[in-house]
Coordinates of N, CA and C in Angstrom, one line a residue:
X1 N 112.7 -36.5 -26.7 CA 113.1 -37.1 -25.4 C 113.6 -36.0 -24.4
X2 N 114.4 -35.1 -24.9 CA 114.9 -34.0 -24.0 C 113.7 -33.1 -23.6
X3 N 112.8 -32.9 -24.5 CA 111.6 -32.1 -24.1 C 110.8 -32.8 -23.0
X4 N 110.7 -34.1 -23.1 CA 109.9 -34.9 -22.1 C 110.6 -34.8 -20.7
X5 N 112.0 -34.9 -20.8 CA 112.7 -34.8 -19.5 C 112.6 -33.5 -18.9
X6 N 112.6 -32.4 -19.7 CA 112.4 -31.1 -19.2 C 111.1 -30.9 -18.6
X7 N 110.0 -31.5 -19.2 CA 108.7 -31.4 -18.7 C 108.6 -32.1 -17.4
X8 N 109.1 -33.3 -17.3 CA 109.1 -34.1 -16.1 C 109.8 -33.4 -14.9
X9 N 110.9 -32.7 -15.3 CA 111.7 -32.0 -14.3 C 110.9 -30.8 -13.7
X10 N 110.2 -30.1 -14.6 CA 109.4 -29.0 -14.2 C 108.2 -29.4 -13.4
X11 N 107.6 -30.5 -13.7 CA 106.5 -31.1 -12.9 C 107.0 -31.4 -11.5
X12 N 108.2 -32.0 -11.4 CA 108.8 -32.4 -10.2 C 109.1 -31.2 -9.3
X13 N 109.7 -30.2 -9.9 CA 110.0 -29.0 -9.2 C 108.8 -28.2 -8.7
X14 N 107.7 -28.2 -9.6 CA 106.5 -27.6 -9.2 C 105.9 -28.3 -7.9
X15 N 105.9 -29.6 -8.0 CA 105.4 -30.4 -6.8 C 106.2 -30.1 -5.5
X16 N 107.5 -30.1 -5.6 CA 108.3 -29.8 -4.5 C 108.1 -28.4 -3.9
X17 N 107.9 -27.5 -4.8 CA 107.7 -26.1 -4.4 C 106.3 -25.9 -3.7
X18 N 105.3 -26.6 -4.2 CA 104.0 -26.6 -3.6 C 104.1 -27.2 -2.2
X19 N 104.8 -28.2 -2.0 CA 105.0 -28.8 -0.7 C 105.7 -27.9 0.3
X20 N 106.8 -27.3 -0.2 CA 107.6 -26.4 0.6 C 106.8 -25.1 0.9
X21 N 105.9 -24.7 0.0 CA 105.1 -23.5 0.3 C 104.2 -23.8 1.4
X22 N 103.6 -25.0 1.5 CA 102.7 -25.3 2.6 C 103.5 -25.4 3.9
X23 N 104.7 -25.9 3.8 CA 105.6 -26.0 5.0 C 105.9 -24.6 5.5
X24 N 106.1 -23.7 4.6 CA 106.4 -22.3 5.0 C 105.1 -21.7 5.6
X25 N 104.0 -22.0 5.1 CA 102.7 -21.5 5.6 C 102.6 -22.0 7.1
X26 N 103.0 -23.3 7.3 CA 102.9 -23.8 8.7 C 103.9 -23.1 9.6
X27 N 105.0 -22.7 9.1 CA 106.0 -22.0 9.9 C 105.5 -20.6 10.3
X28 N 104.8 -20.0 9.4 CA 104.2 -18.7 9.7 C 103.1 -18.8 10.7
X29 N 102.3 -19.9 10.6 CA 101.3 -20.1 11.6 C 101.9 -20.3 13.0
X30 N 103.0 -21.0 13.1 CA 103.6 -21.2 14.3 C 104.2 -19.8 14.9
X31 N 104.7 -19.0 13.9 CA 105.2 -17.7 14.3 C 104.1 -16.8 14.9
X32 N 102.9 -16.8 14.2 CA 101.8 -16.0 14.7 C 101.2 -16.5 15.9
X33 N 101.3 -17.8 16.2 CA 100.8 -18.4 17.4 C 101.8 -18.2 18.6
X34 N 103.0 -17.7 18.3 CA 104.0 -17.5 19.3 C 104.9 -18.7 19.6
X35 N 104.7 -19.8 18.8 CA 105.5 -20.9 19.0 C 107.0 -20.7 18.5
X36 N 107.0 -20.1 17.3 CA 108.3 -19.6 16.7 C 108.5 -18.2 17.0
X37 N 109.7 -17.8 17.5 CA 110.0 -16.5 17.9 C 110.4 -15.5 16.8
X38 N 111.0 -16.1 15.8 CA 111.4 -15.3 14.7 C 110.6 -15.5 13.4
X39 N 110.3 -14.4 12.7 CA 109.5 -14.5 11.5 C 110.4 -15.2 10.4
X40 N 109.8 -16.2 9.7 CA 110.6 -16.9 8.6 C 110.7 -16.1 7.3
X41 N 111.1 -14.8 7.5 CA 111.1 -13.9 6.3 C 112.2 -14.3 5.3
X42 N 113.3 -14.8 5.7 CA 114.3 -15.2 4.7 C 113.8 -16.4 3.9
X43 N 113.1 -17.3 4.5 CA 112.5 -18.4 3.7 C 111.4 -17.9 2.8
X44 N 110.7 -16.9 3.2 CA 109.6 -16.3 2.4 C 110.3 -15.6 1.2
X45 N 111.4 -14.9 1.3 CA 112.0 -14.3 0.2 C 112.6 -15.3 -0.8
X46 N 113.2 -16.4 -0.2 CA 113.7 -17.4 -1.1 C 112.5 -18.1 -1.9
X47 N 111.4 -18.3 -1.2 CA 110.3 -18.9 -1.9 C 109.7 -18.0 -3.0
X48 N 109.7 -16.7 -2.7 CA 109.2 -15.8 -3.7 C 110.0 -15.8 -5.0
X49 N 111.3 -15.9 -4.8 CA 112.2 -16.0 -6.0 C 112.0 -17.3 -6.8
X50 N 111.8 -18.3 -6.0 CA 111.6 -19.7 -6.6 C 110.3 -19.7 -7.4
X51 N 109.2 -19.2 -6.8 CA 107.9 -19.2 -7.4 C 107.9 -18.4 -8.7
X52 N 108.5 -17.2 -8.6 CA 108.5 -16.3 -9.8 C 109.4 -16.9 -10.9
X53 N 110.5 -17.6 -10.5 CA 111.3 -18.2 -11.6 C 110.5 -19.3 -12.2
X54 N 109.7 -20.1 -11.5 CA 108.9 -21.2 -12.0 C 107.8 -20.6 -13.0
X55 N 107.2 -19.5 -12.5 CA 106.1 -18.9 -13.3 C 106.6 -18.4 -14.7
X56 N 107.9 -18.0 -14.7 CA 108.5 -17.5 -16.0 C 109.0 -18.6 -16.9
X57 N 109.0 -19.9 -16.4 CA 109.5 -21.0 -17.1 C 108.6 -21.3 -18.3
X58 N 109.1 -21.5 -19.4 CA 108.3 -21.8 -20.6 C 107.9 -23.2 -20.7
X59 N 106.6 -23.5 -20.9 CA 106.1 -24.8 -21.2 C 105.0 -24.8 -22.1
X60 N 104.9 -25.7 -23.0 CA 103.8 -25.8 -24.0 C 102.6 -26.5 -23.4
X61 N 102.8 -27.2 -22.3 CA 101.7 -27.9 -21.6 C 100.7 -27.0 -20.9
X62 N 99.5 -26.9 -21.4 CA 98.5 -26.0 -20.9 C 98.2 -26.3 -19.4
X63 N 98.0 -27.5 -19.1 CA 97.7 -27.9 -17.7 C 98.8 -27.5 -16.7
X64 N 100.0 -27.7 -17.1 CA 101.2 -27.4 -16.3 C 101.3 -25.9 -16.2
X65 N 101.1 -25.2 -17.3 CA 101.2 -23.7 -17.2 C 100.1 -23.2 -16.3
X66 N 98.9 -23.7 -16.3 CA 97.9 -23.3 -15.4 C 98.3 -23.6 -13.9
X67 N 98.9 -24.7 -13.7 CA 99.3 -25.1 -12.4 C 100.4 -24.2 -11.8
X68 N 101.3 -23.7 -12.7 CA 102.3 -22.8 -12.3 C 101.7 -21.4 -12.0
X69 N 100.7 -21.0 -12.8 CA 100.1 -19.7 -12.5 C 99.3 -19.8 -11.2
X70 N 98.7 -20.9 -10.9 CA 98.0 -21.1 -9.7 C 98.9 -21.1 -8.5
X71 N 100.1 -21.7 -8.6 CA 101.1 -21.7 -7.5 C 101.5 -20.3 -7.2
X72 N 101.7 -19.5 -8.3 CA 102.1 -18.1 -8.1 C 101.0 -17.3 -7.4
X73 N 99.8 -17.5 -7.8 CA 98.7 -16.8 -7.2 C 98.5 -17.2 -5.8
X74 N 98.7 -18.4 -5.5 CA 98.6 -18.9 -4.1 C 99.7 -18.2 -3.2
X75 N 100.9 -18.2 -3.7 CA 102.0 -17.5 -2.9 C 101.7 -16.1 -2.7
X76 N 101.2 -15.3 -3.7 CA 100.9 -13.9 -3.5 C 99.8 -13.7 -2.5
X77 N 98.8 -14.6 -2.5 CA 97.8 -14.5 -1.5 C 98.3 -14.7 -0.1
X78 N 99.1 -15.8 0.1 CA 99.8 -16.0 1.4 C 100.6 -14.8 1.8
X79 N 101.4 -14.3 0.9 CA 102.4 -13.3 1.2 C 101.7 -12.0 1.7
X80 N 100.6 -11.7 1.0 CA 99.8 -10.5 1.5 C 99.3 -10.7 2.9
X81 N 98.8 -11.9 3.2 CA 98.3 -12.1 4.5 C 99.4 -12.1 5.6
X82 N 100.6 -12.7 5.2 CA 101.7 -12.7 6.2 C 102.2 -11.3 6.5
X83 N 102.4 -10.5 5.4 CA 102.9 -9.2 5.6 C 101.9 -8.3 6.5
X84 N 100.6 -8.4 6.2 CA 99.7 -7.7 6.9 C 99.6 -8.1 8.4
X85 N 99.7 -9.4 8.6 CA 99.6 -10.0 10.0 C 100.9 -9.6 10.8
X86 N 102.0 -9.6 10.1 CA 103.3 -9.2 10.7 C 103.3 -7.7 11.1
X87 N 102.7 -6.9 10.3 CA 102.6 -5.5 10.7 C 101.7 -5.3 11.9
X88 N 100.6 -6.1 12.0 CA 99.7 -6.0 13.1 C 100.3 -6.6 14.3
X89 N 101.2 -7.6 14.2 CA 101.9 -8.2 15.3 C 102.8 -7.2 15.9
X90 N 103.6 -6.5 15.0 CA 104.5 -5.5 15.5 C 103.8 -4.3 16.2
X91 N 102.6 -4.0 15.7 CA 101.8 -2.8 16.3 C 101.1 -3.2 17.5
X92 N 101.0 -4.5 17.8 CA 100.3 -5.0 19.0 C 98.8 -5.1 18.8
X93 N 98.4 -5.1 17.5 CA 97.0 -5.2 17.2 C 96.5 -6.6 16.7
X94 N 97.5 -7.5 16.6 CA 97.2 -8.8 16.1 C 96.3 -9.6 17.1
X95 N 95.2 -10.1 16.7 CA 94.2 -10.6 17.6 C 94.7 -11.8 18.4
X96 N 95.7 -12.6 17.9 CA 96.2 -13.7 18.7 C 97.0 -13.1 19.9
X97 N 97.8 -12.1 19.7 CA 98.5 -11.5 20.7 C 97.6 -10.8 21.8
X98 N 96.6 -10.2 21.3 CA 95.6 -9.5 22.2 C 94.9 -10.6 23.0
X99 N 94.6 -11.7 22.5 CA 93.9 -12.7 23.2 C 94.8 -13.2 24.3
X100 N 96.1 -13.5 24.0 CA 97.1 -13.9 25.1 C 97.3 -12.8 26.1
X101 N 97.3 -11.6 25.7 CA 97.5 -10.5 26.7 C 96.3 -10.4 27.6
X102 N 95.1 -10.6 27.2 CA 93.9 -10.6 28.0 C 94.0 -11.7 29.1
X103 N 94.4 -12.8 28.7 CA 94.5 -13.9 29.6 C 95.6 -13.7 30.7
X104 N 96.7 -13.0 30.2 CA 97.8 -12.7 31.2 C 97.3 -11.7 32.3
X105 N 96.4 -10.8 31.8 CA 95.9 -9.8 32.8 C 95.1 -10.6 33.8
X106 N 94.4 -11.6 33.4 CA 93.6 -12.4 34.4 C 94.5 -13.3 35.2
X107 N 95.8 -13.4 34.9 CA 96.7 -14.2 35.7 C 96.9 -15.6 35.2
X108 N 96.4 -15.9 34.0 CA 96.6 -17.2 33.5 C 97.3 -17.2 32.2
X109 N 97.9 -18.2 31.8 CA 98.6 -18.4 30.5 C 97.8 -19.2 29.6
X110 N 97.5 -18.8 28.4 CA 96.6 -19.6 27.5 C 97.3 -20.8 27.0
X111 N 96.5 -21.9 26.8 CA 97.0 -23.1 26.3 C 97.0 -23.0 24.8
X112 N 97.7 -23.9 24.1 CA 97.7 -23.9 22.6 C 96.3 -24.1 22.1
X113 N 95.5 -24.9 22.7 CA 94.1 -25.2 22.3 C 93.3 -24.0 22.4
X114 N 93.4 -23.2 23.5 CA 92.7 -22.0 23.7 C 93.0 -21.0 22.6
X115 N 94.3 -20.8 22.3 CA 94.7 -19.9 21.3 C 94.1 -20.3 20.0
X116 N 94.2 -21.6 19.6 CA 93.7 -22.0 18.3 C 92.3 -21.8 18.2
X117 N 91.5 -22.1 19.3 CA 90.1 -21.9 19.3 C 89.7 -20.5 19.1
X118 N 90.4 -19.6 19.7 CA 90.1 -18.2 19.7 C 90.4 -17.5 18.3
X119 N 91.3 -18.1 17.6 CA 91.7 -17.4 16.3 C 91.2 -18.2 15.1
X120 N 90.4 -19.2 15.3 CA 90.0 -20.0 14.2 C 89.4 -19.2 13.1
X121 N 88.5 -18.2 13.3 CA 88.0 -17.4 12.2 C 89.0 -16.6 11.5
X122 N 90.2 -16.4 12.1 CA 91.2 -15.6 11.4 C 92.3 -16.5 10.8
X123 N 92.0 -17.8 10.7 CA 93.1 -18.7 10.1 C 93.3 -18.3 8.7
X124 N 94.5 -18.7 8.2 CA 94.8 -18.4 6.8 C 93.8 -18.9 5.8
X125 N 93.2 -18.1 5.0 CA 92.2 -18.6 4.1 C 92.8 -19.3 2.9
X126 N 92.1 -20.3 2.4 CA 92.6 -21.0 1.2 C 92.5 -20.1 0.0
X127 N 93.6 -19.8 -0.6 CA 93.5 -18.9 -1.8 C 93.0 -19.6 -3.0
X128 N 92.4 -18.8 -3.9 CA 92.0 -19.4 -5.1 C 92.8 -18.9 -6.2
X129 N 92.9 -19.6 -7.3 CA 93.7 -19.2 -8.4 C 93.1 -18.2 -9.3
X130 N 92.1 -17.5 -8.8 CA 91.4 -16.5 -9.7 C 92.3 -15.4 -10.2
X131 N 93.4 -15.2 -9.4 CA 94.3 -14.1 -9.8 C 95.1 -14.4 -11.0
X132 N 95.2 -15.7 -11.3 CA 96.0 -16.1 -12.5 C 95.2 -15.9 -13.7
X133 N 95.8 -15.5 -14.8 CA 95.2 -15.3 -16.1 C 94.8 -16.7 -16.7
X134 N 93.5 -17.1 -16.8 CA 93.2 -18.4 -17.3 C 93.3 -18.5 -18.8
X135 N 93.9 -19.6 -19.3 CA 94.0 -19.8 -20.7 C 92.6 -20.1 -21.3
X136 N 92.4 -19.8 -22.6 CA 91.2 -20.0 -23.3 C 91.4 -21.1 -24.3
X137 N 90.5 -22.0 -24.4 CA 90.6 -23.2 -25.3 C 89.6 -23.1 -26.4
X138 N 90.0 -23.2 -27.7 CA 89.2 -23.1 -28.8 C 89.2 -24.5 -29.6
X139 N 88.0 -24.8 -30.1 CA 87.9 -26.1 -30.9 C 87.5 -27.2 -30.0
X140 N 87.0 -28.3 -30.7 CA 86.5 -29.5 -30.1 C 87.2 -30.7 -30.5
X141 N 88.4 -30.5 -31.1 CA 89.2 -31.7 -31.5 C 89.8 -32.3 -30.3
X142 N 90.3 -33.5 -30.4 CA 90.8 -34.2 -29.2 C 92.0 -33.5 -28.6
X143 N 93.0 -33.0 -29.3 CA 94.1 -32.3 -28.6 C 93.6 -31.1 -27.7
X144 N 92.6 -30.3 -28.3 CA 92.1 -29.2 -27.5 C 91.3 -29.6 -26.3
X145 N 90.5 -30.7 -26.5 CA 89.7 -31.2 -25.4 C 90.6 -31.8 -24.3
X146 N 91.6 -32.5 -24.7 CA 92.6 -33.1 -23.8 C 93.2 -32.0 -22.9
X147 N 93.6 -30.9 -23.6 CA 94.3 -29.8 -22.9 C 93.3 -29.1 -21.9
X148 N 92.0 -29.0 -22.4 CA 91.0 -28.4 -21.5 C 90.7 -29.3 -20.3
X149 N 90.7 -30.6 -20.5 CA 90.4 -31.5 -19.4 C 91.6 -31.5 -18.4
X150 N 92.8 -31.4 -18.9 CA 93.9 -31.4 -18.0 C 94.0 -30.1 -17.2
X151 N 93.7 -29.0 -17.8 CA 93.6 -27.7 -17.1 C 92.5 -27.7 -16.0
X152 N 91.4 -28.3 -16.4 CA 90.2 -28.4 -15.5 C 90.5 -29.3 -14.3
X153 N 91.2 -30.4 -14.5 CA 91.6 -31.3 -13.4 C 92.6 -30.6 -12.5
X154 N 93.6 -29.9 -13.1 CA 94.5 -29.2 -12.2 C 93.9 -28.1 -11.4
X155 N 92.9 -27.4 -12.0 CA 92.2 -26.3 -11.3 C 91.4 -26.9 -10.1
X156 N 90.8 -28.0 -10.3 CA 90.0 -28.7 -9.3 C 90.9 -29.2 -8.1
X157 N 92.0 -29.7 -8.5 CA 93.0 -30.2 -7.5 C 93.5 -29.0 -6.7
X158 N 93.7 -27.9 -7.3 CA 94.2 -26.7 -6.7 C 93.2 -26.2 -5.7
X159 N 91.9 -26.4 -6.0 CA 90.8 -26.0 -5.1 C 90.4 -27.1 -4.1
X160 N 91.2 -28.2 -4.2 CA 91.0 -29.4 -3.3 C 89.7 -30.0 -3.5
X161 N 89.2 -30.1 -4.7 CA 88.0 -30.8 -5.1 C 88.3 -32.2 -5.5
X162 N 87.3 -33.0 -5.3 CA 87.4 -34.5 -5.7 C 87.4 -34.6 -7.2
X163 N 88.4 -35.3 -7.8 CA 88.4 -35.4 -9.3 C 88.3 -36.9 -9.6
X164 N 88.0 -37.8 -8.6 CA 88.0 -39.2 -8.9 C 87.0 -39.6 -9.9
X165 N 85.9 -38.9 -10.0 CA 84.8 -39.3 -10.9 C 84.8 -38.4 -12.2
X166 N 85.8 -37.5 -12.3 CA 85.9 -36.7 -13.5 C 86.7 -37.4 -14.6
X167 N 86.1 -37.6 -15.7 CA 86.7 -38.4 -16.8 C 86.8 -37.5 -18.0
X168 N 87.8 -37.8 -18.9 CA 87.9 -37.0 -20.1 C 86.7 -37.3 -21.0
X169 N 86.2 -38.5 -21.1 CA 85.1 -38.8 -21.9 C 83.9 -38.0 -21.6
X170 N 83.6 -37.9 -20.3 CA 82.4 -37.1 -19.8 C 82.5 -35.7 -20.2
X171 N 83.7 -35.1 -20.0 CA 83.9 -33.7 -20.3 C 83.8 -33.5 -21.8
X172 N 84.4 -34.3 -22.6 CA 84.4 -34.2 -24.1 C 82.9 -34.3 -24.6
X173 N 82.2 -35.2 -24.0 CA 80.8 -35.4 -24.5 C 80.0 -34.1 -24.1
X174 N 80.2 -33.6 -22.9 CA 79.4 -32.4 -22.5 C 79.8 -31.2 -23.4
X175 N 81.0 -31.0 -23.6 CA 81.5 -29.8 -24.5 C 80.9 -30.0 -25.9
X176 N 81.1 -31.1 -26.5 CA 80.6 -31.3 -27.8 C 79.1 -31.2 -28.0
X177 N 78.4 -31.4 -26.9 CA 76.9 -31.3 -26.9 C 76.6 -29.8 -26.8
X178 N 77.4 -29.0 -26.0 CA 77.0 -27.6 -25.7 C 77.4 -26.7 -26.9
X179 N 78.4 -27.0 -27.6 CA 78.9 -26.2 -28.7 C 77.8 -25.8 -29.7
X180 N 77.2 -26.8 -30.4 CA 76.2 -26.5 -31.4 C 75.0 -25.8 -30.8
X181 N 74.6 -26.1 -29.5 CA 73.5 -25.5 -28.9 C 73.8 -24.0 -28.6
X182 N 75.0 -23.7 -28.2 CA 75.4 -22.3 -27.9 C 75.6 -21.5 -29.2
X183 N 76.1 -22.2 -30.2 CA 76.3 -21.5 -31.5 C 74.9 -21.1 -32.1
X184 N 73.9 -21.9 -31.9 CA 72.6 -21.6 -32.4 C 71.9 -20.6 -31.6
X185 N 72.1 -20.6 -30.3 CA 71.4 -19.7 -29.4 C 72.0 -18.3 -29.5
X186 N 73.3 -18.1 -29.6 CA 73.9 -16.8 -29.7 C 74.3 -16.4 -31.1
X187 N 74.0 -17.3 -32.1 CA 74.4 -17.0 -33.5 C 75.9 -16.8 -33.6
X188 N 76.6 -17.7 -32.9 CA 78.1 -17.5 -32.8 C 78.8 -18.3 -33.9
X189 N 80.0 -17.8 -34.2 CA 80.8 -18.5 -35.2 C 81.5 -19.7 -34.6
X190 N 81.8 -19.6 -33.3 CA 82.5 -20.7 -32.5 C 82.3 -20.4 -31.1
X191 N 82.7 -21.4 -30.3 CA 82.6 -21.3 -28.8 C 83.9 -21.7 -28.2
X192 N 84.4 -20.8 -27.3 CA 85.7 -21.1 -26.6 C 85.3 -21.5 -25.2
X193 N 86.2 -22.2 -24.5 CA 86.0 -22.6 -23.1 C 87.2 -22.1 -22.3
X194 N 86.9 -21.7 -21.1 CA 87.9 -21.3 -20.2 C 87.7 -21.9 -18.8
X195 N 88.8 -22.3 -18.1 CA 88.7 -22.8 -16.8 C 88.8 -21.6 -15.8
X196 N 87.8 -21.4 -14.9 CA 87.9 -20.4 -14.0 C 87.6 -20.9 -12.6
X197 N 87.8 -20.1 -11.6 CA 87.5 -20.5 -10.2 C 86.5 -19.5 -9.7
X198 N 85.4 -20.0 -9.2 CA 84.4 -19.1 -8.7 C 83.9 -19.7 -7.3
X199 N 83.9 -18.8 -6.3 CA 83.5 -19.2 -5.0 C 84.3 -20.5 -4.5
X200 N 85.6 -20.5 -4.8 CA 86.4 -21.6 -4.4 C 86.3 -22.9 -5.1
X201 N 85.5 -22.9 -6.3 CA 85.3 -24.1 -7.1 C 85.7 -23.8 -8.5
X202 N 86.3 -24.8 -9.1 CA 86.7 -24.7 -10.5 C 85.5 -25.0 -11.4
X203 N 85.3 -24.1 -12.5 CA 84.2 -24.3 -13.4 C 84.7 -24.1 -14.8
X204 N 83.9 -24.6 -15.7 CA 84.2 -24.4 -17.2 C 83.2 -23.3 -17.7
X205 N 83.8 -22.3 -18.2 CA 83.0 -21.2 -18.7 C 83.0 -21.2 -20.2
X206 N 81.8 -21.2 -20.8 CA 81.7 -21.2 -22.3 C 81.6 -19.7 -22.8
X207 N 82.4 -19.4 -23.8 CA 82.4 -18.1 -24.3 C 82.1 -18.1 -25.8
X208 N 80.9 -17.8 -26.2 CA 80.5 -17.8 -27.6 C 81.2 -16.6 -28.4
X209 N 81.7 -16.9 -29.6 CA 82.4 -15.9 -30.4 C 81.4 -15.6 -31.5
X210 N 80.9 -14.3 -31.5 CA 79.9 -13.9 -32.5 C 80.6 -13.2 -33.6

C-alpha cells in the first residue's frame, strides 16, 4: 500500500513538473519577444533542481522511469536553447531583437503578430527524449510485454503522438510474432526490445542476441 502511494505521488509530481516546465518555456518565449523584461533565470534554476531530483528518484515502474528520463532530457534541451538565446540577446545578435531594431530604423514599432511571424522558424523546437538512456526489455511474458507497452505509450505521448488506437493486445501479438522470425533469421538466442525516438517519433527497436 505504501509503495502504491509513493508511486502515485511520484506520478503526480512528475505531471505537475511537466506542466510547470511548459509554463516556464512560455515565460522564456515572452522574455525573448520582449514582453517580459527580466529573464526568468531563478525559476529556471529552481526547475533544474526539481527535475534532477525527480530523475534520481527510484522507481521500479519502467514506464514511469522512462517518463522521468524524458522529462530530464526535455529540460536539458530547453535549457541549452534558453542559455544560447540569452547570450545572443545580450550580444545584440538575437534575431528577434534585430527584427525590432530594423523596424525602429524605419520609424515604425513592430506589432506582436509581426514579431511572431518573423521569428517562427526560430521558435523553440520540440525536444525528443533521445538523450535519455532507453531501457531494454527481454522476454515475451506478460509482465515484460506490459512494461514494454507502458514505456512505448509514454514515449509516444512525450512525442505528442496519438495513442488512442494503440492497444496492449496488438503490441503483444506483434512482438510475439517477430521474436521467432528474428531468432531464425539472425540465429539469435533471444530478442530484446527497446523504445527509442527517431525523427521525433517513438519506435520499437528489436535487438537480436546472438
